[in-house]
């Protein structure tokens, strides 16, 4: 006997619903999100680019605006809640261009508007906390308004590096085009405030034009390509570059880094010649280097650095060392403590010996705080002239005259500087130097405050012309007139300067330059004017 159970229609519907809930409820719940867990955008903010130059990321924005617009490469803040606590799990799509969040938390996503997004209304899609939402209001990307504010140099050798400064540039290298007098220049890299280029060959003199974000910008002054050349003496060298360059008769270059003297062969091979011993508490610092006709290297060590606090300089041994060609190091003059005492060799005392130069007779001159000391070939130390805070020193081999740079006074805005000439007998005079076209506005001496605040180096060539490196510029003083040589291949800060007997100029420079920062890779450039 078969029992048949009759189910009325309403009951059947209930049974079917029960079955559906039993087997399908879990799937359906995935289709209906709880609105309390969905990401919610409440406000949108962005910072306007201020045109200044920074090196530490997106902190170059100063105008805070509440709306739904922004220019490429500006930062927007998406405020709300239910975002991922870890900003690395959040990203934003500008139409179809995906950008990872730069920072943020569960209530804020910070993202940069992509460089290559098309101007006009765009759809913002936010992916965060495993969910996707579309911002209900269309976001408007404004058209950039790029501007050129200046260039690092207005003349340069073929292959030299030039930095174009400004604002609202495309940060995509390929989207920047530069011509010099109609000849295309290689764009090496680009940021929102700087475009780095290489001076092209056969470009002559003419306008420098940067095309960025589709806008052609013409620099106000002509750019001049000068017929000088340069090579790199030590390609591939990394780390902080050698300072206090000196050259021997065989063509070897010597330079110093902290307490170490390096010898660089004519083909660019670097070896350690000697090192002033350091202790766990103090590292001697070398401030001057010179080579005599026999190939002996002389170095000055005016103070020591404390390794645990490199910014602290303490008094200590103030000595002149001699290094023979085989690397033997010995104390030529000075003691383990400071003072100002003339005398023979190690009986003499120095306050802080720095720059070193030889005259044609083999006498060694060193600036020592407020005086110039003279050391004869046999080590007799005497006070040659009293002069204030020498920054750089050079000797004219033809006449035996010394040239030094010293501060000439100051105010609350800084100091200016001047060139001083010291005759072989010790008489001090101040040459009259007039700026030529191409020098800094107002002339370099005596009224450029930057002079005192910059690294300064000076040499004299075989004709008696002076070359003075100040910051990133190399100036030439000929017949009492000063002009900018534009012989800096990288536009970077010059940390060492040397001339050889043929007139070639040696410069230690950062391979990549910026106004407020330096590359960690320095090279020695050999320039033929």
Coordinates of C-alpha atoms in Angstrom, one line a residue:
X1 CA 0.0 0.0 0.0
X2 CA 1.4 3.3 -1.0
X3 CA 0.7 6.3 1.2
X4 CA 0.3 9.5 -0.8
X5 CA 0.7 12.8 0.9
X6 CA -1.1 15.7 -0.7
X7 CA 0.5 19.1 -0.3
X8 CA -1.7 22.1 -0.9
X9 CA -0.3 24.8 -3.1
X10 CA 0.5 27.2 -0.3
X11 CA 2.3 24.5 1.6
X12 CA 4.2 23.5 -1.6
X13 CA 5.5 27.1 -2.0
X14 CA 6.7 27.1 1.6
X15 CA 8.5 23.8 1.1
X16 CA 10.2 25.1 -2.0
X17 CA 11.2 28.3 -0.3
X18 CA 12.7 26.3 2.5
X19 CA 14.7 24.2 0.1
X20 CA 15.9 27.3 -1.7
X21 CA 17.0 28.9 1.6
X22 CA 18.7 25.7 2.6
X23 CA 20.8 25.4 -0.5
X24 CA 20.9 28.9 -1.9
X25 CA 20.9 31.4 1.0
X26 CA 24.7 31.4 1.4
X27 CA 25.2 32.3 -2.3
X28 CA 22.6 35.0 -2.2
X29 CA 24.2 36.7 0.8
X30 CA 27.3 37.2 -1.3
X31 CA 25.2 39.2 -3.8
X32 CA 23.8 41.6 -1.2
X33 CA 26.6 43.5 0.6
X34 CA 25.9 45.0 4.0
X35 CA 25.9 48.8 3.3
X36 CA 27.6 49.3 6.7
X37 CA 30.8 47.6 5.4
X38 CA 31.0 49.2 2.0
X39 CA 33.6 51.9 1.5
X40 CA 32.1 55.4 1.6
X41 CA 33.6 58.6 0.2
X42 CA 32.6 61.7 2.1
X43 CA 34.9 64.5 0.8
X44 CA 37.7 65.0 -1.8
X45 CA 40.7 67.3 -1.2
X46 CA 43.8 68.1 -3.2
X47 CA 47.0 70.1 -2.9
X48 CA 48.0 72.5 -5.7
X49 CA 51.7 72.3 -6.8
X50 CA 53.6 75.3 -5.6
X51 CA 56.4 75.4 -8.1
X52 CA 59.3 74.9 -5.6
X53 CA 61.9 72.2 -5.9
X54 CA 62.0 69.4 -3.4
X55 CA 63.7 66.0 -3.3
X56 CA 61.8 64.0 -0.7
X57 CA 58.6 63.0 -2.5
X58 CA 55.2 64.6 -2.7
X59 CA 55.6 67.3 -0.1
X60 CA 55.7 70.1 -2.6
X61 CA 52.0 71.1 -2.3
X62 CA 50.8 74.0 -0.4
X63 CA 47.2 75.1 -1.5
X64 CA 44.5 73.0 0.2
X65 CA 41.2 72.8 -1.8
X66 CA 37.9 71.0 -1.3
X67 CA 36.4 70.0 -4.6
X68 CA 36.6 67.3 -7.3
X69 CA 39.3 68.5 -9.6
X70 CA 43.1 68.6 -9.8
X71 CA 46.1 68.7 -12.2
X72 CA 48.3 65.7 -13.2
X73 CA 51.0 64.9 -10.6
X74 CA 49.1 66.7 -7.8
X75 CA 48.0 64.8 -4.7
X76 CA 44.4 64.1 -3.8
X77 CA 43.0 63.0 -0.5
X78 CA 39.9 60.8 -0.6
X79 CA 38.2 60.9 2.8
X80 CA 35.6 58.5 4.1
X81 CA 35.4 55.3 6.0
X82 CA 35.6 51.5 5.6
X83 CA 38.8 51.8 3.6
X84 CA 41.6 49.2 4.1
X85 CA 43.7 50.0 7.1
X86 CA 46.8 49.2 5.1
X87 CA 47.0 51.8 2.3
X88 CA 49.0 49.3 0.2
X89 CA 45.8 47.4 -0.4
X90 CA 44.1 50.4 -1.9
X91 CA 44.3 51.7 -5.5
X92 CA 42.3 54.2 -7.6
X93 CA 41.5 54.0 -11.3
X94 CA 41.3 57.3 -13.2
X95 CA 39.2 56.0 -16.1
X96 CA 41.3 52.9 -16.9
X97 CA 44.7 54.1 -15.4
X98 CA 45.4 52.4 -12.1
X99 CA 47.4 54.2 -9.4
X100 CA 48.5 52.7 -6.1
X101 CA 47.8 54.6 -2.9
X102 CA 50.8 56.6 -1.6
X103 CA 49.5 56.6 2.0
X104 CA 46.3 56.4 4.0
X105 CA 44.4 54.4 6.5
X106 CA 40.7 53.2 7.0
X107 CA 39.5 56.8 6.7
X108 CA 41.7 58.3 4.0
X109 CA 43.4 57.3 0.7
X110 CA 46.1 59.5 -0.6
X111 CA 46.9 59.1 -4.3
X112 CA 48.7 61.1 -7.0
X113 CA 46.8 62.0 -10.2
X114 CA 48.7 60.1 -13.0
X115 CA 50.8 62.1 -15.4
X116 CA 49.3 60.6 -18.5
X117 CA 45.6 60.9 -17.6
X118 CA 43.6 62.8 -20.2
X119 CA 42.3 66.3 -19.1
X120 CA 38.6 66.6 -18.5
X121 CA 36.0 64.6 -16.6
X122 CA 37.1 61.1 -15.5
X123 CA 35.5 58.3 -13.5
X124 CA 37.2 57.4 -10.2
X125 CA 37.0 53.8 -9.3
X126 CA 38.3 52.9 -5.8
X127 CA 39.5 49.4 -4.9
X128 CA 40.0 49.0 -1.2
X129 CA 39.3 46.5 1.6
X130 CA 38.5 43.9 -1.0
X131 CA 35.6 45.9 -2.5
X132 CA 35.1 48.2 -5.4
X133 CA 33.1 51.4 -5.5
X134 CA 32.7 54.1 -8.1
X135 CA 32.9 57.7 -6.8
X136 CA 29.4 59.1 -7.5
X137 CA 30.7 62.5 -8.7
X138 CA 32.8 62.8 -11.9
X139 CA 36.3 64.0 -11.1
X140 CA 37.8 66.7 -13.4
X141 CA 41.4 66.6 -14.4
X142 CA 42.5 70.1 -15.2
X143 CA 44.8 71.0 -18.1
X144 CA 48.4 71.6 -16.8
X145 CA 49.9 75.0 -17.2
X146 CA 53.7 74.3 -17.4
X147 CA 56.2 77.2 -17.0
X148 CA 60.0 77.5 -17.3
X149 CA 61.5 79.4 -14.4
X150 CA 65.2 79.0 -15.4
X151 CA 68.0 76.7 -16.6
X152 CA 71.1 75.6 -14.8
X153 CA 73.4 77.0 -17.5
X154 CA 72.8 79.1 -20.5
X155 CA 75.9 77.8 -22.4
X156 CA 77.5 74.4 -22.4
X157 CA 79.7 71.9 -24.1
X158 CA 78.3 69.2 -26.4
X159 CA 77.4 66.3 -24.1
X160 CA 77.1 68.6 -21.0
X161 CA 74.1 68.2 -18.7
X162 CA 71.5 71.0 -18.4
X163 CA 68.6 71.2 -16.0
X164 CA 65.4 73.1 -17.0
X165 CA 63.6 74.3 -13.9
X166 CA 59.9 75.1 -13.7
X167 CA 56.5 73.8 -12.8
X168 CA 53.8 71.4 -14.0
X169 CA 56.2 69.5 -16.3
X170 CA 55.2 66.0 -17.4
X171 CA 57.0 63.4 -15.2
X172 CA 57.0 60.9 -18.1
X173 CA 60.4 61.3 -19.8
X174 CA 59.1 60.4 -23.2
X175 CA 56.4 63.0 -23.0
X176 CA 59.0 65.8 -22.8
X177 CA 60.7 67.0 -26.0
X178 CA 63.6 69.6 -26.1
X179 CA 65.3 71.3 -28.9
X180 CA 68.3 73.6 -28.9
X181 CA 68.5 75.9 -31.9
X182 CA 66.2 73.4 -33.7
X183 CA 68.3 70.3 -32.9
X184 CA 66.7 67.6 -30.7
X185 CA 68.3 67.1 -27.3
X186 CA 68.3 63.9 -25.3
X187 CA 65.9 64.0 -22.3
X188 CA 67.6 62.0 -19.6
X189 CA 64.9 62.2 -16.9
X190 CA 62.0 64.4 -15.8
X191 CA 60.1 65.4 -12.7
X192 CA 57.3 67.8 -12.2
X193 CA 59.8 70.7 -11.5
X194 CA 62.9 69.7 -13.6
X195 CA 63.8 68.2 -17.0
X196 CA 67.3 66.9 -17.4
X197 CA 68.8 67.1 -20.9
X198 CA 72.1 66.5 -22.7
X199 CA 73.4 69.3 -25.0
X200 CA 73.2 68.0 -28.6
X201 CA 75.9 68.1 -31.1
X202 CA 76.0 70.8 -33.8
X203 CA 73.3 72.8 -32.1
X204 CA 75.0 76.2 -32.3
X205 CA 73.4 79.1 -30.6
X206 CA 69.6 79.5 -30.5
X207 CA 66.4 79.1 -28.5
X208 CA 65.9 76.2 -26.1
X209 CA 62.3 74.9 -26.4
X210 CA 60.7 72.4 -24.1
X211 CA 57.4 70.8 -25.2
X212 CA 55.6 69.2 -22.2
X213 CA 52.0 68.2 -21.8
X214 CA 51.6 69.3 -25.4
X215 CA 52.7 72.9 -24.6
X216 CA 55.8 74.4 -26.3
X217 CA 57.8 76.6 -23.8
X218 CA 60.6 78.8 -25.1
X219 CA 63.3 79.9 -22.7
X220 CA 63.8 83.6 -22.7
X221 CA 67.5 83.7 -23.6
X222 CA 69.5 82.0 -26.3
X223 CA 71.4 78.8 -25.4
X224 CA 75.0 78.7 -26.6
X225 CA 76.8 75.5 -27.5
X226 CA 80.5 76.1 -26.8
X227 CA 83.4 74.2 -28.7
X228 CA 85.0 72.6 -25.6
X229 CA 85.2 68.9 -24.9
X230 CA 85.4 66.7 -21.8
X231 CA 86.1 63.1 -20.9
X232 CA 85.6 61.1 -17.7
X233 CA 88.8 60.2 -15.9
X234 CA 87.4 57.5 -13.6
X235 CA 84.3 56.0 -15.1
X236 CA 82.4 53.6 -12.9
X237 CA 83.6 55.1 -9.7
X238 CA 81.0 55.1 -6.9
X239 CA 80.7 56.7 -3.6
X240 CA 81.8 60.2 -2.5
X241 CA 84.2 61.7 -5.0
X242 CA 87.8 62.6 -4.3
X243 CA 88.5 66.2 -3.1
X244 CA 91.7 68.2 -3.0
X245 CA 92.9 67.1 -6.5
X246 CA 96.7 67.3 -7.3
X247 CA 98.7 66.0 -10.3
X248 CA 102.3 64.7 -10.5
X249 CA 104.7 64.9 -13.4
X250 CA 103.8 61.4 -14.6
X251 CA 100.2 62.3 -15.0
X252 CA 98.8 60.6 -11.9
X253 CA 96.0 62.3 -10.1
X254 CA 95.7 62.4 -6.3
X255 CA 92.6 63.1 -4.4
X256 CA 91.4 62.7 -0.8
X257 CA 88.3 61.3 0.9
X258 CA 88.2 61.8 4.7
X259 CA 91.5 60.4 6.0
X260 CA 92.5 58.5 2.8
X261 CA 94.7 59.6 -0.2
X262 CA 93.9 57.9 -3.5
X263 CA 96.1 57.7 -6.5
X264 CA 94.4 57.6 -9.9
X265 CA 96.5 56.6 -12.9
X266 CA 96.2 58.3 -16.3
X267 CA 93.9 55.5 -17.4
X268 CA 91.5 56.0 -14.5
X269 CA 92.6 53.1 -12.1
X270 CA 92.2 54.2 -8.5
X271 CA 94.4 52.8 -5.6
X272 CA 94.9 53.8 -2.0
X273 CA 98.2 55.5 -1.6
X274 CA 98.1 56.1 2.1
X275 CA 95.7 56.6 5.0
X276 CA 96.1 58.7 8.2
X277 CA 95.4 56.2 11.0
X278 CA 92.0 56.6 12.7
X279 CA 90.8 55.5 16.1
X280 CA 87.5 54.3 17.3
X281 CA 86.8 57.8 18.7
X282 CA 88.1 60.0 15.9
X283 CA 88.8 60.0 12.1
X284 CA 91.3 62.5 10.8
X285 CA 90.1 64.7 8.0
X286 CA 92.3 65.8 5.1
X287 CA 91.7 69.4 3.9
X288 CA 94.6 70.0 1.4
X289 CA 96.8 68.1 -1.0
X290 CA 99.8 69.1 -3.1
X291 CA 102.6 67.2 -5.0
X292 CA 106.2 68.3 -5.3
X293 CA 108.4 67.7 -8.4
X294 CA 109.7 64.5 -7.0
X295 CA 106.3 62.9 -6.7
X296 CA 106.0 63.3 -2.9
X297 CA 102.4 64.0 -1.8
X298 CA 101.8 66.5 1.0
X299 CA 98.5 66.6 2.9
X300 CA 97.0 68.7 5.7
X301 CA 94.9 67.4 8.5
X302 CA 93.3 70.3 10.5
X303 CA 90.8 68.4 12.6
X304 CA 89.1 65.1 13.2
X305 CA 85.6 63.9 12.9
X306 CA 83.8 61.9 15.6
X307 CA 82.3 58.8 13.9
X308 CA 79.2 58.6 16.1
X309 CA 78.4 62.2 15.4
X310 CA 79.8 63.1 12.1
X311 CA 78.5 66.7 12.3
X312 CA 80.8 67.4 15.3
X313 CA 84.3 68.6 14.6
X314 CA 86.8 68.7 17.4
X315 CA 90.2 70.1 17.8
X316 CA 93.0 67.6 17.8
X317 CA 96.2 66.9 15.8
X318 CA 97.0 69.7 13.3
X319 CA 99.6 68.4 11.0
X320 CA 101.2 68.4 7.6
X321 CA 102.0 64.9 6.4
X322 CA 104.4 63.8 3.7
X323 CA 103.8 60.6 1.6
X324 CA 106.6 59.2 -0.6
X325 CA 105.8 57.6 -3.9
X326 CA 105.9 54.2 -2.3
X327 CA 103.1 55.2 0.1
X328 CA 105.3 55.8 3.3
X329 CA 103.5 58.3 5.5
X330 CA 105.3 60.6 8.0
X331 CA 104.6 63.9 9.8
X332 CA 106.3 66.7 8.0
X333 CA 105.3 69.5 10.4
X334 CA 102.9 70.1 13.3
X335 CA 101.9 68.4 16.5
X336 CA 99.1 66.4 18.2
X337 CA 97.7 69.6 19.6
X338 CA 96.9 73.1 18.2
X339 CA 98.7 76.4 18.4
X340 CA 100.5 78.9 16.3
X341 CA 104.2 78.4 16.7
X342 CA 106.8 78.8 14.0
X343 CA 109.7 76.4 14.0
X344 CA 111.4 73.4 12.4
X345 CA 109.1 70.5 11.3
X346 CA 107.4 68.8 14.3
X347 CA 108.4 71.7 16.6
X348 CA 105.9 73.9 14.8
X349 CA 102.2 74.2 15.6
X350 CA 99.2 74.9 13.5
X351 CA 95.6 76.0 14.4
X352 CA 93.9 74.4 11.4
X353 CA 96.0 73.9 8.3
X354 CA 93.9 73.5 5.1
X355 CA 94.8 74.4 1.5
X356 CA 98.2 73.5 0.3
X357 CA 100.1 75.0 -2.7
X358 CA 103.7 74.9 -3.9
X359 CA 105.6 77.7 -5.5
X360 CA 108.3 77.3 -8.2
X361 CA 111.0 77.2 -5.6
X362 CA 109.5 74.2 -3.7
X363 CA 108.1 76.2 -0.8
X364 CA 104.8 75.0 0.5
X365 CA 102.1 77.4 1.6
X366 CA 99.2 76.5 3.9
X367 CA 96.4 78.7 5.1
X368 CA 96.1 78.3 8.9
X369 CA 93.0 80.0 10.3
X370 CA 93.9 83.7 10.2
X371 CA 97.4 83.4 8.6
X372 CA 99.3 82.0 5.7
X373 CA 102.2 79.8 6.8
X374 CA 105.2 79.1 4.7
X375 CA 107.1 75.8 4.9
X376 CA 110.5 75.5 3.2
X377 CA 111.6 72.2 1.4
X378 CA 113.6 71.3 4.6
X379 CA 110.5 71.8 6.8
X380 CA 111.1 75.2 8.4
X381 CA 107.7 76.8 9.2
X382 CA 107.2 80.6 9.3
X383 CA 104.2 82.9 9.3
X384 CA 104.1 84.5 5.8
X385 CA 101.1 86.8 6.0
X386 CA 98.1 87.5 8.2
X387 CA 94.8 87.2 6.5
X388 CA 91.2 86.3 7.5
X389 CA 89.5 83.0 6.9
X390 CA 90.9 81.9 3.6
X391 CA 88.5 79.8 1.6
X392 CA 90.7 79.0 -1.4
X393 CA 94.3 79.5 -2.4
X394 CA 96.4 79.4 -5.6
X395 CA 100.0 80.3 -6.6
X396 CA 101.1 82.0 -9.8
X397 CA 104.2 80.0 -10.7
X398 CA 105.5 82.8 -13.0
X399 CA 105.7 85.5 -10.3
X400 CA 105.4 83.5 -7.0
X401 CA 102.4 85.6 -6.0
X402 CA 99.6 83.9 -3.9
X403 CA 95.9 84.5 -4.6
X404 CA 93.5 83.8 -1.9
X405 CA 89.7 84.3 -1.4
X406 CA 88.5 85.7 1.9
X407 CA 85.3 87.2 3.3
X408 CA 85.0 90.9 2.9
X409 CA 82.3 91.6 5.5
X410 CA 78.7 90.6 6.1
X411 CA 75.3 91.4 7.4
X412 CA 72.3 89.4 8.5
X413 CA 71.8 88.2 5.0
X414 CA 75.3 86.5 4.7
X415 CA 78.8 87.4 3.6
X416 CA 80.4 88.6 0.4
X417 CA 84.0 87.8 -0.6
X418 CA 87.0 89.1 -2.5
X419 CA 90.2 88.0 -4.2
X420 CA 93.4 89.1 -2.4
X421 CA 96.9 89.0 -3.9
X422 CA 100.0 88.4 -1.7
X423 CA 103.3 89.3 -3.3
X424 CA 106.4 87.1 -2.6
X425 CA 107.5 89.6 0.1
X426 CA 104.2 89.3 1.9
X427 CA 102.5 92.6 0.7
X428 CA 98.7 92.2 0.4
X429 CA 96.6 93.9 -2.2
X430 CA 93.1 93.7 -3.6
X431 CA 93.0 93.4 -7.4
X432 CA 90.2 95.3 -9.2
X433 CA 88.1 92.7 -11.0
X434 CA 85.3 93.7 -13.4
X435 CA 82.5 91.4 -14.5
X436 CA 82.1 90.6 -18.2
X437 CA 78.9 89.6 -19.9
X438 CA 78.1 86.0 -18.8
X439 CA 79.3 86.5 -15.2
X440 CA 76.7 86.5 -12.4
X441 CA 74.6 89.7 -12.1
X442 CA 76.7 92.3 -10.3
X443 CA 79.9 90.3 -10.8
X444 CA 81.2 87.6 -8.7
X445 CA 83.4 89.8 -6.5
X446 CA 83.0 91.4 -4.1
X447 CA 79.2 91.5 -3.7
X448 CA 77.8 88.0 -4.3
X449 CA 76.7 86.6 -1.0
X450 CA 76.5 83.1 -2.4
X451 CA 80.3 83.2 -2.7
X452 CA 80.9 82.9 1.0
X453 CA 78.2 80.2 1.5
X454 CA 79.5 77.9 -1.3
X455 CA 82.4 75.6 -1.8
X456 CA 85.2 77.6 -3.3
X457 CA 88.3 76.4 -5.3
X458 CA 90.9 78.3 -7.2
X459 CA 93.8 77.6 -9.5
X460 CA 96.1 79.7 -11.7
X461 CA 97.1 78.6 -15.3
X462 CA 100.5 79.0 -17.0
X463 CA 99.4 82.4 -18.4
X464 CA 98.5 83.8 -15.0
X465 CA 94.7 83.6 -15.5
X466 CA 92.7 82.5 -12.5
X467 CA 89.9 79.9 -12.5
X468 CA 87.6 80.1 -9.5
X469 CA 84.9 77.4 -8.8
X470 CA 82.0 78.7 -6.8
X471 CA 79.1 76.3 -6.1
X472 CA 78.2 74.9 -9.6
X473 CA 79.9 77.6 -11.7
X474 CA 83.5 77.8 -12.9
X475 CA 84.7 81.4 -13.6
X476 CA 87.8 82.7 -15.4
X477 CA 89.6 85.9 -14.4
X478 CA 91.7 87.2 -17.3
X479 CA 93.2 90.7 -17.5
X480 CA 91.2 91.8 -14.4
X481 CA 87.9 90.7 -16.0
X482 CA 85.7 87.8 -14.8
X483 CA 83.3 85.7 -16.8
X484 CA 81.5 82.4 -16.5
X485 CA 83.3 79.7 -18.5
X486 CA 80.2 77.3 -18.6
X487 CA 82.7 74.4 -18.4
X488 CA 80.8 72.3 -15.9
X489 CA 79.7 69.1 -17.7
X490 CA 77.0 68.1 -15.2
X491 CA 75.7 71.4 -13.7
X492 CA 76.5 69.8 -10.4
X493 CA 78.3 71.3 -7.3
X494 CA 82.0 71.4 -7.9
X495 CA 83.9 69.7 -5.0
X496 CA 87.4 69.8 -6.5
X497 CA 89.3 71.7 -9.1
X498 CA 92.7 71.2 -10.7
X499 CA 94.6 72.4 -13.8
X500 CA 97.4 70.5 -15.6
X501 CA 100.3 72.0 -17.5
X502 CA 98.5 71.8 -20.9
X503 CA 95.5 73.8 -19.6
X504 CA 93.1 70.9 -19.1
X505 CA 90.7 71.4 -16.2
X506 CA 89.9 68.6 -13.8
X507 CA 86.6 68.8 -11.8
X508 CA 85.1 66.4 -9.3
X509 CA 81.3 66.5 -9.9
X510 CA 78.2 64.6 -9.1
X511 CA 77.2 62.5 -12.1
X512 CA 73.6 63.7 -11.7
X513 CA 72.9 67.2 -10.4
X514 CA 70.1 69.0 -8.7
X515 CA 69.9 72.3 -7.0
X516 CA 69.1 70.9 -3.6
X517 CA 70.6 67.5 -3.8
X518 CA 73.6 65.5 -5.1
X519 CA 74.0 62.1 -6.6
X520 CA 75.8 59.4 -4.6
X521 CA 78.0 58.9 -7.7
X522 CA 80.8 61.3 -8.2
X523 CA 83.2 61.4 -11.2
X524 CA 86.4 63.3 -12.2
X525 CA 85.8 65.1 -15.5
X526 CA 88.7 66.3 -17.6
X527 CA 87.7 69.3 -19.6
X528 CA 89.6 70.8 -22.6
X529 CA 88.6 74.4 -23.0

